[in-house]
PDB file of C-alpha atoms in Angstrom:
ATOM      1  CA  UNK N   1       0.000   0.000   0.000  1.00 92.00           C
ATOM      2  CA  UNK N   2       1.244   3.468  -0.740  1.00 90.00           C
ATOM      3  CA  UNK N   3       0.523   7.077  -1.622  1.00 88.00           C
ATOM      4  CA  UNK N   4       1.696   6.915  -5.229  1.00 87.00           C
ATOM      5  CA  UNK N   5      -0.691   4.029  -5.837  1.00 93.00           C
ATOM      6  CA  UNK N   6      -3.301   2.861  -3.332  1.00 96.00           C
ATOM      7  CA  UNK N   7      -2.004  -0.669  -3.714  1.00 96.00           C
ATOM      8  CA  UNK N   8       0.204  -2.746  -5.995  1.00 96.00           C
ATOM      9  CA  UNK N   9      -0.223  -6.516  -6.132  1.00 95.00           C
ATOM     10  CA  UNK N  10       2.519  -9.121  -6.399  1.00 94.00           C
ATOM     11  CA  UNK N  11       1.566  -9.661 -10.051  1.00 92.00           C
ATOM     12  CA  UNK N  12       1.977  -5.914 -10.664  1.00 94.00           C
ATOM     13  CA  UNK N  13      -1.656  -4.841 -10.840  1.00 95.00           C
ATOM     14  CA  UNK N  14      -2.073  -1.292  -9.601  1.00 95.00           C
ATOM     15  CA  UNK N  15      -5.021   0.546  -8.065  1.00 95.00           C
ATOM     16  CA  UNK N  16      -4.813   4.338  -8.149  1.00 94.00           C
ATOM     17  CA  UNK N  17      -5.747   6.538  -5.211  1.00 92.00           C
ATOM     18  CA  UNK N  18      -8.930   8.480  -6.064  1.00 92.00           C
ATOM     19  CA  UNK N  19      -8.009  11.290  -3.601  1.00 91.00           C
ATOM     20  CA  UNK N  20     -11.608  12.203  -2.842  1.00 92.00           C
ATOM     21  CA  UNK N  21     -10.661  14.712  -0.130  1.00 91.00           C
ATOM     22  CA  UNK N  22      -7.988  16.389  -2.268  1.00 89.00           C
ATOM     23  CA  UNK N  23     -10.492  16.830  -5.081  1.00 91.00           C
ATOM     24  CA  UNK N  24     -13.035  18.386  -2.718  1.00 92.00           C
ATOM     25  CA  UNK N  25     -10.513  20.471  -0.778  1.00 88.00           C
ATOM     26  CA  UNK N  26     -11.092  23.732  -2.698  1.00 91.00           C
ATOM     27  CA  UNK N  27     -14.847  23.436  -2.300  1.00 92.00           C
ATOM     28  CA  UNK N  28     -14.487  22.692   1.431  1.00 91.00           C
ATOM     29  CA  UNK N  29     -12.196  25.685   1.942  1.00 92.00           C
ATOM     30  CA  UNK N  30     -14.698  27.935   0.162  1.00 93.00           C
ATOM     31  CA  UNK N  31     -17.555  26.602   2.296  1.00 92.00           C
ATOM     32  CA  UNK N  32     -15.472  27.051   5.451  1.00 90.00           C
ATOM     33  CA  UNK N  33     -14.756  30.689   4.514  1.00 91.00           C
ATOM     34  CA  UNK N  34     -18.459  31.320   3.975  1.00 90.00           C
ATOM     35  CA  UNK N  35     -19.192  29.683   7.323  1.00 90.00           C
ATOM     36  CA  UNK N  36     -16.641  31.827   9.163  1.00 88.00           C
ATOM     37  CA  UNK N  37     -18.372  34.999   7.922  1.00 89.00           C
ATOM     38  CA  UNK N  38     -21.765  34.031   9.303  1.00 89.00           C
ATOM     39  CA  UNK N  39     -22.932  35.325  12.673  1.00 87.00           C
ATOM     40  CA  UNK N  40     -23.041  32.755  15.451  1.00 87.00           C
ATOM     41  CA  UNK N  41     -26.549  31.493  16.159  1.00 84.00           C
ATOM     42  CA  UNK N  42     -27.953  32.789  12.872  1.00 90.00           C
ATOM     43  CA  UNK N  43     -29.997  30.652  10.476  1.00 90.00           C
ATOM     44  CA  UNK N  44     -27.496  31.368   7.717  1.00 90.00           C
ATOM     45  CA  UNK N  45     -24.704  29.941   9.897  1.00 91.00           C
ATOM     46  CA  UNK N  46     -26.762  26.811  10.557  1.00 91.00           C
ATOM     47  CA  UNK N  47     -27.296  26.346   6.823  1.00 92.00           C
ATOM     48  CA  UNK N  48     -23.576  26.896   6.165  1.00 92.00           C
ATOM     49  CA  UNK N  49     -22.691  24.253   8.796  1.00 93.00           C
ATOM     50  CA  UNK N  50     -25.028  21.789   7.074  1.00 94.00           C
ATOM     51  CA  UNK N  51     -23.382  22.444   3.692  1.00 93.00           C
ATOM     52  CA  UNK N  52     -19.903  21.772   5.140  1.00 94.00           C
ATOM     53  CA  UNK N  53     -21.100  18.603   6.911  1.00 95.00           C
ATOM     54  CA  UNK N  54     -22.843  17.382   3.759  1.00 94.00           C
ATOM     55  CA  UNK N  55     -19.652  17.783   1.713  1.00 95.00           C
ATOM     56  CA  UNK N  56     -17.556  15.954   4.322  1.00 94.00           C
ATOM     57  CA  UNK N  57     -20.128  13.148   4.390  1.00 96.00           C
ATOM     58  CA  UNK N  58     -20.037  12.863   0.600  1.00 95.00           C
ATOM     59  CA  UNK N  59     -16.224  12.506   0.672  1.00 95.00           C
ATOM     60  CA  UNK N  60     -16.443   9.865   3.419  1.00 95.00           C
ATOM     61  CA  UNK N  61     -19.076   7.891   1.490  1.00 97.00           C
ATOM     62  CA  UNK N  62     -17.051   8.061  -1.734  1.00 96.00           C
ATOM     63  CA  UNK N  63     -13.970   6.778   0.104  1.00 96.00           C
ATOM     64  CA  UNK N  64     -15.892   3.928   1.726  1.00 97.00           C
ATOM     65  CA  UNK N  65     -17.444   2.933  -1.612  1.00 97.00           C
ATOM     66  CA  UNK N  66     -13.956   2.851  -3.156  1.00 97.00           C
ATOM     67  CA  UNK N  67     -12.690   0.691  -0.275  1.00 97.00           C
ATOM     68  CA  UNK N  68     -15.554  -1.800  -0.632  1.00 97.00           C
ATOM     69  CA  UNK N  69     -15.102  -2.099  -4.400  1.00 97.00           C
ATOM     70  CA  UNK N  70     -11.319  -2.470  -4.054  1.00 97.00           C
ATOM     71  CA  UNK N  71     -11.652  -5.136  -1.341  1.00 96.00           C
ATOM     72  CA  UNK N  72     -14.098  -7.138  -3.481  1.00 96.00           C
ATOM     73  CA  UNK N  73     -11.831  -6.807  -6.521  1.00 95.00           C
ATOM     74  CA  UNK N  74      -8.820  -7.988  -4.513  1.00 94.00           C
ATOM     75  CA  UNK N  75     -10.718 -10.988  -3.131  1.00 93.00           C
ATOM     76  CA  UNK N  76     -11.863 -11.933  -6.630  1.00 92.00           C
ATOM     77  CA  UNK N  77      -8.276 -11.699  -7.907  1.00 89.00           C
ATOM     78  CA  UNK N  78      -7.014 -13.859  -5.046  1.00 86.00           C
ATOM     79  CA  UNK N  79      -9.738 -16.484  -5.447  1.00 81.00           C
ATOM     80  CA  UNK N  80      -9.178 -16.644  -9.214  1.00 79.00           C
ATOM     81  CA  UNK N  81      -5.459 -17.197  -8.599  1.00 74.00           C
ATOM     82  CA  UNK N  82      -6.270 -19.965  -6.108  1.00 69.00           C
ATOM     83  CA  UNK N  83      -8.540 -21.672  -8.631  1.00 69.00           C
ATOM     84  CA  UNK N  84      -5.741 -21.643 -11.214  1.00 66.00           C
ATOM     85  CA  UNK N  85      -3.435 -23.340  -8.706  1.00 62.00           C
ATOM     86  CA  UNK N  86      -6.024 -25.913  -7.619  1.00 58.00           C
ATOM     87  CA  UNK N  87      -4.061 -28.681  -9.327  1.00 52.00           C
ATOM     88  CA  UNK N  88      -1.110 -27.938  -7.024  1.00 47.00           C
ATOM     89  CA  UNK N  89      -3.179 -28.712  -3.948  1.00 47.00           C
ATOM     90  CA  UNK N  90      -6.887 -29.422  -3.695  1.00 46.00           C
ATOM     91  CA  UNK N  91      -6.784 -27.930  -0.210  1.00 49.00           C
ATOM     92  CA  UNK N  92      -5.331 -24.583  -1.293  1.00 59.00           C
ATOM     93  CA  UNK N  93      -6.949 -21.600   0.391  1.00 70.00           C
ATOM     94  CA  UNK N  94      -7.139 -18.033  -0.863  1.00 84.00           C
ATOM     95  CA  UNK N  95      -4.670 -15.827   1.025  1.00 89.00           C
ATOM     96  CA  UNK N  96      -4.070 -12.075   0.890  1.00 94.00           C
ATOM     97  CA  UNK N  97      -1.003 -10.551   2.529  1.00 95.00           C
ATOM     98  CA  UNK N  98      -0.396  -6.899   3.320  1.00 95.00           C
ATOM     99  CA  UNK N  99       2.105  -4.729   5.155  1.00 94.00           C
ATOM    100  CA  UNK N 100       1.545  -4.304   8.868  1.00 94.00           C
ATOM    101  CA  UNK N 101       1.875  -0.532   8.673  1.00 90.00           C
ATOM    102  CA  UNK N 102       1.864   1.841  11.643  1.00 91.00           C
ATOM    103  CA  UNK N 103      -1.086   3.779  10.231  1.00 91.00           C
ATOM    104  CA  UNK N 104      -1.679   5.828  13.397  1.00 89.00           C
ATOM    105  CA  UNK N 105       1.956   6.922  13.392  1.00 90.00           C
ATOM    106  CA  UNK N 106       1.856   7.852   9.712  1.00 89.00           C
ATOM    107  CA  UNK N 107      -1.349   9.819  10.313  1.00 87.00           C
ATOM    108  CA  UNK N 108       0.639  12.082  12.663  1.00 88.00           C
ATOM    109  CA  UNK N 109       3.482  12.670  10.212  1.00 88.00           C
ATOM    110  CA  UNK N 110       3.966  15.190   7.404  1.00 88.00           C
ATOM    111  CA  UNK N 111       1.974  12.810   5.207  1.00 87.00           C
ATOM    112  CA  UNK N 112      -1.079  12.961   7.491  1.00 91.00           C
ATOM    113  CA  UNK N 113      -3.466  14.520   4.970  1.00 90.00           C
ATOM    114  CA  UNK N 114      -2.598  12.005   2.244  1.00 91.00           C
ATOM    115  CA  UNK N 115      -2.672   9.056   4.664  1.00 92.00           C
ATOM    116  CA  UNK N 116      -6.109  10.039   5.979  1.00 92.00           C
ATOM    117  CA  UNK N 117      -7.363  10.578   2.434  1.00 92.00           C
ATOM    118  CA  UNK N 118      -6.193   7.071   1.446  1.00 93.00           C
ATOM    119  CA  UNK N 119      -7.952   5.586   4.489  1.00 94.00           C
ATOM    120  CA  UNK N 120      -5.846   2.415   4.763  1.00 94.00           C
ATOM    121  CA  UNK N 121      -7.224   1.569   8.211  1.00 94.00           C
ATOM    122  CA  UNK N 122     -10.832   1.553   7.043  1.00 96.00           C
ATOM    123  CA  UNK N 123      -9.874  -0.388   3.926  1.00 96.00           C
ATOM    124  CA  UNK N 124      -8.149  -3.132   5.937  1.00 96.00           C
ATOM    125  CA  UNK N 125     -11.162  -3.430   8.255  1.00 96.00           C
ATOM    126  CA  UNK N 126     -13.457  -3.859   5.255  1.00 97.00           C
ATOM    127  CA  UNK N 127     -11.040  -6.295   3.612  1.00 96.00           C
ATOM    128  CA  UNK N 128     -10.832  -8.459   6.737  1.00 96.00           C
ATOM    129  CA  UNK N 129     -14.621  -8.522   7.105  1.00 96.00           C
ATOM    130  CA  UNK N 130     -15.192  -9.423   3.459  1.00 95.00           C
ATOM    131  CA  UNK N 131     -12.374 -11.990   3.511  1.00 94.00           C
ATOM    132  CA  UNK N 132     -13.825 -13.722   6.582  1.00 93.00           C
ATOM    133  CA  UNK N 133     -17.188 -14.038   4.829  1.00 92.00           C
ATOM    134  CA  UNK N 134     -15.491 -15.464   1.725  1.00 90.00           C
ATOM    135  CA  UNK N 135     -13.328 -17.932   3.662  1.00 89.00           C
ATOM    136  CA  UNK N 136     -10.151 -16.082   2.704  1.00 91.00           C
ATOM    137  CA  UNK N 137      -7.174 -15.606   5.031  1.00 92.00           C
ATOM    138  CA  UNK N 138      -5.687 -12.115   5.449  1.00 94.00           C
ATOM    139  CA  UNK N 139      -2.169 -11.867   6.898  1.00 94.00           C
ATOM    140  CA  UNK N 140      -0.217  -8.776   7.992  1.00 94.00           C
ATOM    141  CA  UNK N 141       3.555  -9.120   7.590  1.00 94.00           C
ATOM    142  CA  UNK N 142       6.537  -7.096   8.773  1.00 93.00           C
ATOM    143  CA  UNK N 143       7.076  -4.285   6.233  1.00 91.00           C
ATOM    144  CA  UNK N 144      10.687  -3.552   7.219  1.00 93.00           C
ATOM    145  CA  UNK N 145      12.996  -3.731   4.226  1.00 93.00           C
ATOM    146  CA  UNK N 146      10.409  -4.855   1.680  1.00 94.00           C
ATOM    147  CA  UNK N 147      11.472  -2.061  -0.679  1.00 93.00           C
ATOM    148  CA  UNK N 148      15.201  -2.580  -0.119  1.00 95.00           C
ATOM    149  CA  UNK N 149      15.299  -6.378  -0.408  1.00 95.00           C
ATOM    150  CA  UNK N 150      15.507  -8.031  -3.819  1.00 96.00           C
ATOM    151  CA  UNK N 151      12.462 -10.242  -4.327  1.00 95.00           C
ATOM    152  CA  UNK N 152      14.490 -12.570  -6.599  1.00 95.00           C
ATOM    153  CA  UNK N 153      17.727 -13.195  -4.700  1.00 94.00           C
ATOM    154  CA  UNK N 154      17.172 -11.582  -1.290  1.00 93.00           C
ATOM    155  CA  UNK N 155      20.105  -9.174  -1.556  1.00 95.00           C
ATOM    156  CA  UNK N 156      19.774  -5.707  -0.017  1.00 95.00           C
ATOM    157  CA  UNK N 157      19.617  -2.948  -2.625  1.00 95.00           C
ATOM    158  CA  UNK N 158      19.643   0.460  -0.809  1.00 95.00           C
ATOM    159  CA  UNK N 159      17.214   3.051  -2.154  1.00 94.00           C
ATOM    160  CA  UNK N 160      16.084   6.526  -1.208  1.00 92.00           C
ATOM    161  CA  UNK N 161      12.398   7.474  -1.252  1.00 84.00           C
ATOM    162  CA  UNK N 162      13.016   9.107  -4.627  1.00 89.00           C
ATOM    163  CA  UNK N 163      14.242   5.834  -6.171  1.00 93.00           C
ATOM    164  CA  UNK N 164      11.155   4.303  -7.802  1.00 92.00           C
ATOM    165  CA  UNK N 165      12.841   1.372  -9.564  1.00 95.00           C
ATOM    166  CA  UNK N 166      14.529  -1.746  -8.199  1.00 96.00           C
ATOM    167  CA  UNK N 167      17.595  -3.005 -10.072  1.00 96.00           C
ATOM    168  CA  UNK N 168      19.727  -5.801  -8.639  1.00 96.00           C
ATOM    169  CA  UNK N 169      23.030  -7.366  -9.688  1.00 95.00           C
ATOM    170  CA  UNK N 170      21.188 -10.691 -10.038  1.00 95.00           C
ATOM    171  CA  UNK N 171      19.321  -9.185 -13.011  1.00 95.00           C
ATOM    172  CA  UNK N 172      16.034  -8.461 -11.253  1.00 95.00           C
ATOM    173  CA  UNK N 173      14.355  -5.282 -12.452  1.00 96.00           C
ATOM    174  CA  UNK N 174      11.001  -4.225 -11.028  1.00 96.00           C
ATOM    175  CA  UNK N 175       9.032  -1.157 -10.085  1.00 95.00           C
ATOM    176  CA  UNK N 176       9.849  -0.406  -6.438  1.00 94.00           C
ATOM    177  CA  UNK N 177       6.286  -1.121  -5.264  1.00 95.00           C
ATOM    178  CA  UNK N 178       6.025  -4.305  -7.344  1.00 96.00           C
ATOM    179  CA  UNK N 179       9.258  -5.567  -5.791  1.00 96.00           C
ATOM    180  CA  UNK N 180       7.900  -4.774  -2.306  1.00 96.00           C
ATOM    181  CA  UNK N 181       4.626  -6.598  -3.058  1.00 95.00           C
ATOM    182  CA  UNK N 182       6.554  -9.681  -4.163  1.00 95.00           C
ATOM    183  CA  UNK N 183       8.534  -9.607  -0.904  1.00 95.00           C
ATOM    184  CA  UNK N 184       5.309  -9.288   1.104  1.00 95.00           C
ATOM    185  CA  UNK N 185       3.962 -12.367  -0.662  1.00 93.00           C
ATOM    186  CA  UNK N 186       7.186 -14.311   0.063  1.00 93.00           C
ATOM    187  CA  UNK N 187       7.065 -13.344   3.737  1.00 93.00           C
ATOM    188  CA  UNK N 188       3.424 -14.390   4.001  1.00 90.00           C
ATOM    189  CA  UNK N 189       4.266 -17.806   2.572  1.00 85.00           C
ATOM    190  CA  UNK N 190       6.551 -18.338   5.563  1.00 81.00           C
ATOM    191  CA  UNK N 191       4.071 -16.911   8.077  1.00 74.00           C
ATOM    192  CA  UNK N 192       3.535 -19.100  11.202  1.00 70.00           C
ATOM    193  CA  UNK N 193      -0.237 -19.139  10.569  1.00 66.00           C
ATOM    194  CA  UNK N 194       0.300 -20.813   7.221  1.00 67.00           C
ATOM    195  CA  UNK N 195       3.039 -23.106   8.504  1.00 62.00           C
ATOM    196  CA  UNK N 196       0.926 -24.372  11.398  1.00 58.00           C
ATOM    197  CA  UNK N 197      -2.379 -24.690   9.537  1.00 50.00           C
ATOM    198  CA  UNK N 198      -0.995 -27.190   7.041  1.00 47.00           C
ATOM    199  CA  UNK N 199      -3.818 -26.474   4.605  1.00 43.00           C
ATOM    200  CA  UNK N 200      -2.243 -23.701   2.564  1.00 42.00           C
ATOM    201  CA  UNK N 201       0.340 -24.669   0.005  1.00 40.00           C
ATOM    202  CA  UNK N 202       0.414 -21.498  -2.023  1.00 44.00           C
ATOM    203  CA  UNK N 203      -0.164 -17.842  -1.243  1.00 45.00           C
ATOM    204  CA  UNK N 204      -2.600 -16.760  -3.920  1.00 43.00           C
ATOM    205  CA  UNK N 205      -2.418 -12.968  -3.730  1.00 45.00           C
ATOM    206  CA  UNK N 206      -0.627 -10.065  -2.092  1.00 44.00           C
ATOM    207  CA  UNK N 207      -0.967  -6.299  -1.936  1.00 46.00           C
TER     208      UNK N 207
END
């Protein structure tokens, strides 16, 4: 998950961030200015408050709708991948892995506005609920080093935040986020939950 793209899967499918709040920011600022000019207790102020609240609600509903649609899409992708691998193991189970991000910490950083607009926390709650209903397993893995580690050979390839491409001496060449998604999938495959359950032979999807 990221701020350049909402998510990138291990097979390099990308979902863009719709940025509902960013797109409504100018309108909200204008409504807030109009509200600040109204006299306290007046009917005009009450109407202005309702207009601001209505716009915020619209943004929240748009974000939630995007999260639901993205979660359903991701589950469908994972289940389709599991079906294709059914010959490998009849007992294969659909699995989705994601980074165990410190969302609350990021929401207090310089990226707070973008992080809140993306709404990763709400998305993961929806994904877990939908996955449970579909019999899919969702696993959070340690995100440390997923961008720096080569998903082909495991070597560490140092990058700055500005470096958007992963190139390794082993010949691996991937988009930075695609490389990270592949590493997340690899880490999920070795997750204790999967090792102990004995009924998952292949991790079907990752984001």
